[in-house]
Short mmCIF file of C-alpha atoms in Angstrom, two decimals:
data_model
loop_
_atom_site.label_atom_id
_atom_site.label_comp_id
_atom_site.label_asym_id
_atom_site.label_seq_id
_atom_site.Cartn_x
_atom_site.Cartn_y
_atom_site.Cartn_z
CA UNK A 9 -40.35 19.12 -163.26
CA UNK A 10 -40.47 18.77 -166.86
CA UNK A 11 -43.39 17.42 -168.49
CA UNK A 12 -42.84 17.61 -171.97
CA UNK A 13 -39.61 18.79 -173.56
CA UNK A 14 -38.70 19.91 -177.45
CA UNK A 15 -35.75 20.23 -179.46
CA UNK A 16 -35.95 22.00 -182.94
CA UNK A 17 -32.79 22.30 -185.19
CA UNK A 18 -30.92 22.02 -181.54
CA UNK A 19 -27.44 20.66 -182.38
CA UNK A 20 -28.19 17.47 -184.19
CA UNK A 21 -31.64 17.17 -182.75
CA UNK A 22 -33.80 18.28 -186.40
CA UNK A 23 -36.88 17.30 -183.76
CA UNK A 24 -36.85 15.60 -180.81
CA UNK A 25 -40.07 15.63 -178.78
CA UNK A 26 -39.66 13.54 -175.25
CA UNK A 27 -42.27 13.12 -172.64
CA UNK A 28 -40.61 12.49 -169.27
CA UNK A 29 -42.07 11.39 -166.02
CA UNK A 30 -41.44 12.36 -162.25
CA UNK A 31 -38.06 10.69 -161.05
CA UNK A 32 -35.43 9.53 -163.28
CA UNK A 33 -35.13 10.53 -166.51
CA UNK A 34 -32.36 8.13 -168.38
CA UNK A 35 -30.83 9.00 -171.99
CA UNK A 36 -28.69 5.93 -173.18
CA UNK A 37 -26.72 5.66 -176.63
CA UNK A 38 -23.50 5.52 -178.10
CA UNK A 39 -20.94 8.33 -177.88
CA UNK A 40 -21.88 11.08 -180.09
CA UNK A 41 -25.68 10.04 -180.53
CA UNK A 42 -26.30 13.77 -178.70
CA UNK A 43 -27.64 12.65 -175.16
CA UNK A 44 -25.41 15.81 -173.60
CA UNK A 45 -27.26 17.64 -176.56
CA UNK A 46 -30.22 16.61 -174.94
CA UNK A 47 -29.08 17.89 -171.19
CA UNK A 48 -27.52 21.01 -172.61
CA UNK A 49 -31.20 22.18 -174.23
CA UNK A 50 -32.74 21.29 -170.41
CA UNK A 51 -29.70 23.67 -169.08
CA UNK A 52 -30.81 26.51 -170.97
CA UNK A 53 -34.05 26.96 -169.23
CA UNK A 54 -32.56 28.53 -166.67
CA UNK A 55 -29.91 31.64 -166.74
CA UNK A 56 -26.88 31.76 -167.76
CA UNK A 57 -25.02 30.26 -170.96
CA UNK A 58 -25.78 26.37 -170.68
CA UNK A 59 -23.70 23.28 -169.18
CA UNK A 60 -21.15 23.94 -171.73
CA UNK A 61 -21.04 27.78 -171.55
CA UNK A 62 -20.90 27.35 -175.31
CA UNK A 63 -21.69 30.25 -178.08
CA UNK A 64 -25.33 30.34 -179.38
CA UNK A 65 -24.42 29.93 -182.74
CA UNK A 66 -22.68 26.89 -181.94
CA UNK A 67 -26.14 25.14 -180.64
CA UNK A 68 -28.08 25.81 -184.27
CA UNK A 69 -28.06 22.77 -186.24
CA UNK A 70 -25.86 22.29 -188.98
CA UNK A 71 -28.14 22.33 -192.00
CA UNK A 72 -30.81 23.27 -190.40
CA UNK A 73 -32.80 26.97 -190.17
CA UNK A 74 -30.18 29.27 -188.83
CA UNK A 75 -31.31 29.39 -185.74
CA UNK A 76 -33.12 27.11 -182.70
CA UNK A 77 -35.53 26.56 -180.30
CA UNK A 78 -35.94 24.79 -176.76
CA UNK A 79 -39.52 24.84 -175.60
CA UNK A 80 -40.65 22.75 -172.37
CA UNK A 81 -43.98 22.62 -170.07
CA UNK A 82 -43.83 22.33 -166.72
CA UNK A 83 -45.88 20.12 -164.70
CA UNK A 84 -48.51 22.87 -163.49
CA UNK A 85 -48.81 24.31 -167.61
CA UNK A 86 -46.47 27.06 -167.13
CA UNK A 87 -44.34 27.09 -170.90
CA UNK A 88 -40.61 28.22 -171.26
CA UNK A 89 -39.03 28.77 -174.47
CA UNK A 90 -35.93 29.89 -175.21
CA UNK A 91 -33.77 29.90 -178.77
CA UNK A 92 -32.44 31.83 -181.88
CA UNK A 93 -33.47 33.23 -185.16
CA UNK A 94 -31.82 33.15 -188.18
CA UNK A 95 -31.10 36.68 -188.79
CA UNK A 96 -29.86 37.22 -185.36
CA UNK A 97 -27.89 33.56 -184.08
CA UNK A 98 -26.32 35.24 -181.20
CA UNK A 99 -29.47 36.92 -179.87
CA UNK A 100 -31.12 34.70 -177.19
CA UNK A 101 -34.75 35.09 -177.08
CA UNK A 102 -36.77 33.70 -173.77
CA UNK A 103 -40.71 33.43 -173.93
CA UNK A 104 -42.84 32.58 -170.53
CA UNK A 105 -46.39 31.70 -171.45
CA UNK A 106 -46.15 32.75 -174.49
CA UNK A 107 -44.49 36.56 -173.70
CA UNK A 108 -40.88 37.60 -173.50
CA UNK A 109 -38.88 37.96 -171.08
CA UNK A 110 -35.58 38.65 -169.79
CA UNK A 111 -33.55 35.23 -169.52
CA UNK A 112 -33.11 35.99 -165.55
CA UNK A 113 -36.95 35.03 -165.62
CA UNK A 114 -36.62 31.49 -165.69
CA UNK A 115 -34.60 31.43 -162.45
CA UNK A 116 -38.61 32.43 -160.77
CA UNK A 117 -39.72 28.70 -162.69
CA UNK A 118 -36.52 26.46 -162.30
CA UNK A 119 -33.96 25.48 -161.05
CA UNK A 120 -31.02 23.70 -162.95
CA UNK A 121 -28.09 21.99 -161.64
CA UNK A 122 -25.36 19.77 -163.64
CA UNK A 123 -22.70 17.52 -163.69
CA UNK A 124 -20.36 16.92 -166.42
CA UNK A 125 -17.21 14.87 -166.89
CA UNK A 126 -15.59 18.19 -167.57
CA UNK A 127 -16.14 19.34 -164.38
CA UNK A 128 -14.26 16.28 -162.71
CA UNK A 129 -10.88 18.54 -162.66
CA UNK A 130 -12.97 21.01 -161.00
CA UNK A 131 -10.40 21.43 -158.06
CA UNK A 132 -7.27 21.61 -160.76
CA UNK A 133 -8.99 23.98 -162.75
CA UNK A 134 -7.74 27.98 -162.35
CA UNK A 135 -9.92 29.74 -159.30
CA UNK A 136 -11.90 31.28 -162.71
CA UNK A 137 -13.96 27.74 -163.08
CA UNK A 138 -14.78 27.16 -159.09
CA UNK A 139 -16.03 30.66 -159.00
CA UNK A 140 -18.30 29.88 -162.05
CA UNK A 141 -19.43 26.63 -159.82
CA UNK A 142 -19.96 28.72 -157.17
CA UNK A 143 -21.70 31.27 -158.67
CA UNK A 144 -23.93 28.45 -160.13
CA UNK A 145 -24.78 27.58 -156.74
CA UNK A 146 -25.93 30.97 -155.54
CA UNK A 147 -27.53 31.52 -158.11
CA UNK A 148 -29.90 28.74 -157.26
CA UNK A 149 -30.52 30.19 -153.77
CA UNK A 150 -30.64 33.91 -154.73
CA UNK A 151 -32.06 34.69 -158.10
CA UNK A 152 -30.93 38.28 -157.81
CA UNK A 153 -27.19 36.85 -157.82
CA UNK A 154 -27.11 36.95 -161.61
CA UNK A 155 -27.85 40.60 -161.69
CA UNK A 156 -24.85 41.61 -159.70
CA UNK A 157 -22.33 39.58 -161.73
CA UNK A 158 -23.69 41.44 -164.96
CA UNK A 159 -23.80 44.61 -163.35
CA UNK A 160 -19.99 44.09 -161.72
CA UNK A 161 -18.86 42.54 -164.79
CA UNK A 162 -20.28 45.47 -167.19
CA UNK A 163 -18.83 48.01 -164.93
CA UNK A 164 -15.34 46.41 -164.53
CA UNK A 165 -14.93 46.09 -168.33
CA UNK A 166 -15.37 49.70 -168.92
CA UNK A 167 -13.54 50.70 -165.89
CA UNK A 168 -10.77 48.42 -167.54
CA UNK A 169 -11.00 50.33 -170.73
CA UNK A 170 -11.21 53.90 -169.54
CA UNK A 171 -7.49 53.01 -167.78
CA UNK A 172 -5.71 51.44 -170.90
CA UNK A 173 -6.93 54.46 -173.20
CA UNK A 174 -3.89 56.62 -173.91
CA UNK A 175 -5.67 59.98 -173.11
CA UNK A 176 -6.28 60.26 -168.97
CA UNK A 177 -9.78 59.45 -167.43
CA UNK A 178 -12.52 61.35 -166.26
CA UNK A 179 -11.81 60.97 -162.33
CA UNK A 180 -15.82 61.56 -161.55
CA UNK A 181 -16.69 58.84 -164.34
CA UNK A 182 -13.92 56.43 -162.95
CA UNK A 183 -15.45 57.02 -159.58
CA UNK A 184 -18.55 56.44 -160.84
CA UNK A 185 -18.02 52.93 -162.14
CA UNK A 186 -15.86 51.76 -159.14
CA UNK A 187 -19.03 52.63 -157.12
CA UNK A 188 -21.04 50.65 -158.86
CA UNK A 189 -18.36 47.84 -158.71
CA UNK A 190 -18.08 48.12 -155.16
CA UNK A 191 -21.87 48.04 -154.58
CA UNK A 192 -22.70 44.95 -156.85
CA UNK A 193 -18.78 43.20 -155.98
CA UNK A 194 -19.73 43.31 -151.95
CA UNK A 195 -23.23 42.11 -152.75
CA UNK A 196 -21.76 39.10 -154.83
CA UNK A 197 -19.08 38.69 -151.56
CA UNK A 198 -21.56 38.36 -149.05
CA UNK A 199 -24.03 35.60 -151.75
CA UNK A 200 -21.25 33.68 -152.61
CA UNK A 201 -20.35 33.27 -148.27
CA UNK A 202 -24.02 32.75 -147.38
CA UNK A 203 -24.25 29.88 -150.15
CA UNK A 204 -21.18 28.21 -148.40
CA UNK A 205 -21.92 28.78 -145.08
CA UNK A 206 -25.58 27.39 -145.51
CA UNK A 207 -23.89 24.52 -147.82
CA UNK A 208 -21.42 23.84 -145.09
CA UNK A 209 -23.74 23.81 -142.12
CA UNK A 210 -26.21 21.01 -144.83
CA UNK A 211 -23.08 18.79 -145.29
CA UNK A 212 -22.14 19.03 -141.99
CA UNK A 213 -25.36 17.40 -140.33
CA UNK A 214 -24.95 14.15 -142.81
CA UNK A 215 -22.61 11.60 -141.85
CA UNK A 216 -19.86 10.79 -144.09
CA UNK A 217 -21.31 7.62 -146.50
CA UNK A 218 -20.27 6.60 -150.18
CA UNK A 219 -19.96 10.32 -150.88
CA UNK A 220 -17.11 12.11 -148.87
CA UNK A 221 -18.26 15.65 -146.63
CA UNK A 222 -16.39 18.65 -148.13
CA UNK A 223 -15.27 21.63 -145.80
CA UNK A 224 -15.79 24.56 -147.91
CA UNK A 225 -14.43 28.67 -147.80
CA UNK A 226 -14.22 31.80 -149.78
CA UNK A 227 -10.58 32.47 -150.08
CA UNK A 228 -8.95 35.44 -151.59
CA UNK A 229 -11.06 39.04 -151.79
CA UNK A 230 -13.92 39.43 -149.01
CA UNK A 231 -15.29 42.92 -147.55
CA UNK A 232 -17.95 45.61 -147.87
CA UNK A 233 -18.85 47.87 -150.41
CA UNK A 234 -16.57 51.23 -148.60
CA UNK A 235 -13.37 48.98 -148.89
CA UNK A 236 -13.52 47.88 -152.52
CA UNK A 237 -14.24 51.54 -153.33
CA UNK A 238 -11.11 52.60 -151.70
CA UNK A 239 -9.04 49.75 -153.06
CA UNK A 240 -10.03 50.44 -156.72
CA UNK A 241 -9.67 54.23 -156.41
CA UNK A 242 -6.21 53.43 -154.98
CA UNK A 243 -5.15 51.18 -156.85
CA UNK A 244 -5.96 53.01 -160.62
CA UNK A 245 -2.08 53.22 -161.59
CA UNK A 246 -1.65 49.21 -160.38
CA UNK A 247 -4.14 48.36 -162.60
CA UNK A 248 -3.54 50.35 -165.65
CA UNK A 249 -0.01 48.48 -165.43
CA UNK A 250 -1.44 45.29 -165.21
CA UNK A 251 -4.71 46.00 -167.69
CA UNK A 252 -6.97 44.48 -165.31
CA UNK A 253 -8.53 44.70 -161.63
CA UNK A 254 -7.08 43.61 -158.89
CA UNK A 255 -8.94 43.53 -156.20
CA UNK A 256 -12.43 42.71 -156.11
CA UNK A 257 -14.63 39.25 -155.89
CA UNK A 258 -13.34 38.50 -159.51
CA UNK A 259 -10.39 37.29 -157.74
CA UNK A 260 -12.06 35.08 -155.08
CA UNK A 261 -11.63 31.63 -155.14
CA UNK A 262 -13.62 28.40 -153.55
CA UNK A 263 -11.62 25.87 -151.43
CA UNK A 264 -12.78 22.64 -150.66
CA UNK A 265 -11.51 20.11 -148.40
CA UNK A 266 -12.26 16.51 -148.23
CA UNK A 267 -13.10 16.54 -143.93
CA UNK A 268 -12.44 13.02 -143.63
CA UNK A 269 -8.52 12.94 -144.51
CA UNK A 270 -8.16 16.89 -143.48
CA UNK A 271 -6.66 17.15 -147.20
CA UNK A 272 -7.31 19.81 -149.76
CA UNK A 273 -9.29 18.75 -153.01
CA UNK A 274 -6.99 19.30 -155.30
CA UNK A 275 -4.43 16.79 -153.81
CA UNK A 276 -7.08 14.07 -153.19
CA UNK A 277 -6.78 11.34 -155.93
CA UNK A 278 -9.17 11.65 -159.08
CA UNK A 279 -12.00 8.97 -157.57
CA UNK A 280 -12.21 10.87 -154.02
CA UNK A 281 -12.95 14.36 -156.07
CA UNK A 282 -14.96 13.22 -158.38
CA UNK A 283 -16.76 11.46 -155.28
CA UNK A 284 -16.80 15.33 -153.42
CA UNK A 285 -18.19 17.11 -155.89
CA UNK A 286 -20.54 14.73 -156.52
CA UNK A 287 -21.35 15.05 -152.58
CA UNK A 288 -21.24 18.63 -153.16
CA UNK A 289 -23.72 18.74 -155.65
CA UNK A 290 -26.18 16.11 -153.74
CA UNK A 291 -26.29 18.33 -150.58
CA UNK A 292 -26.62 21.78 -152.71
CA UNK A 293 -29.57 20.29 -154.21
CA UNK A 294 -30.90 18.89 -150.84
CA UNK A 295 -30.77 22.50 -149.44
CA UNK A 296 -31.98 23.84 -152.38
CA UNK A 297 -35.51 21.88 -152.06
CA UNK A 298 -35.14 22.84 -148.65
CA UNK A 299 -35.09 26.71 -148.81
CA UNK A 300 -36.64 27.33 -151.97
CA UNK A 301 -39.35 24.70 -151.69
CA UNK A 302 -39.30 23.27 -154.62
CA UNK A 303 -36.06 20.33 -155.71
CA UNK A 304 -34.22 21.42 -158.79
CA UNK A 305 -33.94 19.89 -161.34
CA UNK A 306 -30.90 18.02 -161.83
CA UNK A 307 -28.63 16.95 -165.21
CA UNK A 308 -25.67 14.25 -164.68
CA UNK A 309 -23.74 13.81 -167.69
CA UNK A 310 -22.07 10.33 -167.76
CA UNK A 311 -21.82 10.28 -164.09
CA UNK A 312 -22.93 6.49 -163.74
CA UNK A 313 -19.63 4.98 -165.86
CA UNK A 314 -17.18 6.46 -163.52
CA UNK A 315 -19.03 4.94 -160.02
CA UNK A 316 -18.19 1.60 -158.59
CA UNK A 317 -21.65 -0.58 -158.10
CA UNK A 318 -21.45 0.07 -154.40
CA UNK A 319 -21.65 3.94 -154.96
CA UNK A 320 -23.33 3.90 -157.93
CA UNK A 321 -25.88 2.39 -156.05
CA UNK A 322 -25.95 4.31 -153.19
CA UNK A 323 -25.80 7.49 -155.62
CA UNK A 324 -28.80 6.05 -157.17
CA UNK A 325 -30.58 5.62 -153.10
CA UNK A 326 -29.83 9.11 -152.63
CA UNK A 327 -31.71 10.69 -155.55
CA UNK A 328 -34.83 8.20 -155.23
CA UNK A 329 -38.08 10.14 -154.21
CA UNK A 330 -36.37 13.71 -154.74
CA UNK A 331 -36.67 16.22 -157.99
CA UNK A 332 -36.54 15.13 -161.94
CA UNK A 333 -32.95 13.33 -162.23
CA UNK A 334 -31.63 13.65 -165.35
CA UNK A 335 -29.25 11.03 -166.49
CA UNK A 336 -26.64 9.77 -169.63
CA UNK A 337 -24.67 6.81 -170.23
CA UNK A 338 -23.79 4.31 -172.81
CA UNK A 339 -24.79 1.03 -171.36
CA UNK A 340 -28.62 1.16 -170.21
CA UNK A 341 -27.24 -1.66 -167.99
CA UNK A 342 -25.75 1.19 -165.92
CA UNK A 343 -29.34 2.18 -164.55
CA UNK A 344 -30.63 -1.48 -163.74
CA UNK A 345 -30.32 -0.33 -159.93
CA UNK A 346 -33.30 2.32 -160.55
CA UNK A 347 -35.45 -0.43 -161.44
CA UNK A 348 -38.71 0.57 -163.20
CA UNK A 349 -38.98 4.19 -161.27
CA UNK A 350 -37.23 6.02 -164.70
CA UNK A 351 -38.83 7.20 -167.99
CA UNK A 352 -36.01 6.02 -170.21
CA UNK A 353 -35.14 7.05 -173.66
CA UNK A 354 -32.68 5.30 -176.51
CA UNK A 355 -30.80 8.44 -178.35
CA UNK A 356 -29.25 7.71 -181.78
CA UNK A 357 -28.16 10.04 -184.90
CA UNK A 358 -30.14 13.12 -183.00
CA UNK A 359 -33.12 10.74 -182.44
CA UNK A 360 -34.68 10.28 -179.13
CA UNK A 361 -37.00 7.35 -179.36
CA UNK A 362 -38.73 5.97 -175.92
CA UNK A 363 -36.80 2.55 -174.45
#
């Protein structure tokens, strides 16, 4: 948990110092006042490029220094910081204690998981954005998930370029490269299946309530390391032609299915999937608390607004006693169901002033 959280020339945060308690933490204001500002600084102390997945540039303040900074202490003293400088605004820097580190560090101190209304098409969305979600979700139970994506993703991209240069390839050094895509692509495979299968065995033991079960698979690309080697070495023409890789667990995708009506997400009706993923993320961060012994922390962007009372409620039931909750909406009046367990802040003009 978060004990003290600051915000300096952090969108249109100039300096925003909060102080939040165990429990909920609730950010109310008008659209635009920068509460998702607020959630998108807590995202970045952990891997990865934020809730939005936006450029650091973007995140510097307009009028402000050039670059930013996110700093937060964690209940037992331990200090994260992460930001930019001026001279170099696309350069993330990550400090623990006071000493830099690799941004893959702060996976060791926290754990981040988030909600946002852009995510309600989730199940809509090209297979690219549920493999992002997924990914997000293993990373949470396997720090050393990250690693693999960079290391498949670096090697793939100069695979890709070696076969769209006029002049042939170096057959060892194209070997080379689709061995290390086959060892880090199989190691993301078999991640990516554990996460559901532990996921799916969590949601099964609940019974159904306000929040539908999900039935959940890997579809598309699965094996070990041998057969991705011999699918990329034999399929080098193939993908010169079509200037990418095709096979590999770039081309996975996550299926969900609501188990109650035996119907796939993405025909369900906008309420019932913004209800499963909701579920989804509730049990992820249930098993979460459960393997890696400590709860994550969780961020739910405008979540509240969409919820009938009944659910809202019971959404409210559910996250009671568990990690720091996180939470945004434009009528404080949406939180009156917490009752006085919630430090809660009023956000206006990039000011964050206590409620």
């Amino acid at each position: 948990m978060l004990a003290r959280l600051s915000l300096t020339d952090f969108r249109n945060h100039a300096d925003a110092v909060l102080a939040p308690g165990a429990g909920f933490v609730v950010l109310s204001g008008d659209n635009g006042a920068g509460k998702t500002n607020v959630l998108e600084a807590v995202s970045l102390l952990a891997p990865g490029r934020g809730l939005r997945r936006a450029a650091l540039s973007e995140m510097a303040r307009q009028g402000g220094s050039g670059g930013f900074g996110v700093a937060a202490t964690l209940v037992d003293g331990t200090a994260l910081g992460t930001g930019t400088r001026q001279d170099a605004p696309e350069r993330r820097l990550v400090r623990v204690n006071g000493a830099a580190a690799p941004a893959a560090a702060l996976a060791e101190w926290l754990t981040v998981l988030w909600l946002t209304p852009a995510m309600d098409r989730l199940f809509v969305e090209p297979a690219g954005e549920r493999r992002r979600f997924l990914d997000r979700l293993a990373l949470a139970l396997a720090p050393g998930h990250a690693r693999h994506a960079s290391r498949y993703e670096a090697a793939m991209r100069e695979r890709n370029k070696l076969l769209a240069d006029d002049r042939p390839a170096d057959p060892e050094w194209l070997a080379a490269l689709e061995a290390r895509m086959a060892e880090h692509g199989a190691a993301i495979d078999a991640t990516r299946r554990a996460t559901v299968a532990a996921l799916g065995e969590r949601i099964a033991a609940n019974p159904a309530g306000a929040f539908p079960r999900a039935g959940l698979a890997v579809e598309g690309w699965g094996g070990e390391a041998e057969r991705l080697r011999a699918e990329l070495a034999g399929g080098r023409a193939r993908d010169a032609a079509a200037g990418r890789a095709l096979a590999g667990p770039h081309r996975s995708d996550l299926a969900v299915v609501h188990l109650e009506k035996g119907q796939a997400a993405h025909r369900c009706s906008t309420g019932e999937q913004k209800a499963l993923l909701l579920g989804l993320v509730l049990a992820h961060a249930a098993l979460v608390a459960e393997r890696v012994g400590r709860a994550p922390l969780l961020l739910l962007d405008e979540v509240a607004a969409h919820l009938d009372p009944g659910r809202r409620a019971a959404l409210f039931d559910r996250l009671a006693g568990g990690g720091q909750v996180w939470l945004t909406g434009t009528e404080p009046g949406l939180f009156d169901a917490i009752g006085a367990d919630a430090t809660r802040y009023h956000v206006a003009e990039g000011r964050v002033i206590p409620a």
